[in-house]
Coordinates of C-alpha atoms in Angstrom, one line a residue:
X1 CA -26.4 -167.1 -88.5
X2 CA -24.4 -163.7 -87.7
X3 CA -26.5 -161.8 -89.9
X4 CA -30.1 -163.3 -88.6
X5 CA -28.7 -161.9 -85.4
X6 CA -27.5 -158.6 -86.8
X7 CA -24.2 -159.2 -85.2
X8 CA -21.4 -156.8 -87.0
X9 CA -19.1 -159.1 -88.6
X10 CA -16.1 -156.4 -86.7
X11 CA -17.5 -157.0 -83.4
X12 CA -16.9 -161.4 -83.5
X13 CA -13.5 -162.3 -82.8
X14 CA -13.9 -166.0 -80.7
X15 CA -15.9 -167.9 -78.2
X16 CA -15.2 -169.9 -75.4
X17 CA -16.9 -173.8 -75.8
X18 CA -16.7 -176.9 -73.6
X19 CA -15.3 -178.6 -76.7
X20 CA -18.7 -180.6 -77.6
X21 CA -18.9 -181.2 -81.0
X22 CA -21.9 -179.0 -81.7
X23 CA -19.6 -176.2 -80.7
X24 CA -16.4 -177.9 -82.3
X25 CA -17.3 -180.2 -85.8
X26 CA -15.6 -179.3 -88.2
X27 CA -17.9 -179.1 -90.7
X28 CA -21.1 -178.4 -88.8
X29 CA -20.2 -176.9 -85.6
X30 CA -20.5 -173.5 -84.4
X31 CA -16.8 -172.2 -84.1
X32 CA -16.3 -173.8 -87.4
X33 CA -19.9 -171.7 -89.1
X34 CA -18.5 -168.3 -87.1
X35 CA -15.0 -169.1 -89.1
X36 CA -16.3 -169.3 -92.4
X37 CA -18.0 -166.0 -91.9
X38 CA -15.5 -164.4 -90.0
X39 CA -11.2 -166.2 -90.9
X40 CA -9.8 -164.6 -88.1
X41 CA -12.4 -165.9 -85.5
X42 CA -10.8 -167.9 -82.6
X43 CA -12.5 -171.0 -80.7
X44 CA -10.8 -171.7 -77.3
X45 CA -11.8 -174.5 -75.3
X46 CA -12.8 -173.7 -71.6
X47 CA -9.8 -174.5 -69.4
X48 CA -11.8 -175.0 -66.5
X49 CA -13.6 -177.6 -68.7
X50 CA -10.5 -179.1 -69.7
X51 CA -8.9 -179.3 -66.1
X52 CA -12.0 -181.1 -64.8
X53 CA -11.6 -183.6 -67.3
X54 CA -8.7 -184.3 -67.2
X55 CA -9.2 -184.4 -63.4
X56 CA -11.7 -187.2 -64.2
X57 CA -9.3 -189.1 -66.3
X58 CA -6.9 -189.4 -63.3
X59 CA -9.4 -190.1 -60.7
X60 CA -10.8 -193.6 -62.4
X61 CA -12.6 -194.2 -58.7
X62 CA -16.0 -192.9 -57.9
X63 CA -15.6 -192.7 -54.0
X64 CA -12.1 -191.2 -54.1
X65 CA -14.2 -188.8 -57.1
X66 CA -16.7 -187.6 -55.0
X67 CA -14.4 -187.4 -51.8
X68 CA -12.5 -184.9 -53.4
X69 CA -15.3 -183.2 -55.4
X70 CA -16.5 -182.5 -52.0
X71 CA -13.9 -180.7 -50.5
X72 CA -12.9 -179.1 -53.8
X73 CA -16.0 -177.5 -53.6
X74 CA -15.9 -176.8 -50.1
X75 CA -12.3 -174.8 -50.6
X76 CA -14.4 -172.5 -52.6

């Protein structure tokens, strides 16, 4: 895959992913096909990614969800 995109091997060093398994597999996924071209290649999972779900996980209610969504979004 590097070389179809004439990307210098010197040049890849990581990635950032939102941890789906295409990116992630470990046989088949891209961070894992970069590594076996490239050992010292690093895969790091988005931490804004991570914090939403993980926001999610603690916010099991839609309403209270989507109330806070809202002004998240509306701090920004």
């Amino acid at each position: 895959m590097r070389e179809r995109n004439k990307i210098p091997k010197d040049k890849l060093i990581g990635m950032g992913s939102d941890g789906a398994s295409n990116m992630t597999d470990c046989r088949s996924g891209l961070a894992t096909l970069l590594r076996n071209d490239c050992e010292d290649f690093v895969n790091i999972h988005c931490l804004c990614h991570r914090l939403e779900l993980a926001f999610r996980d603690v916010v099991k209610e839609k309403k209270v969800y989507d109330k806070l969504m809202t002004l998240l979004i509306g701090l920004h």
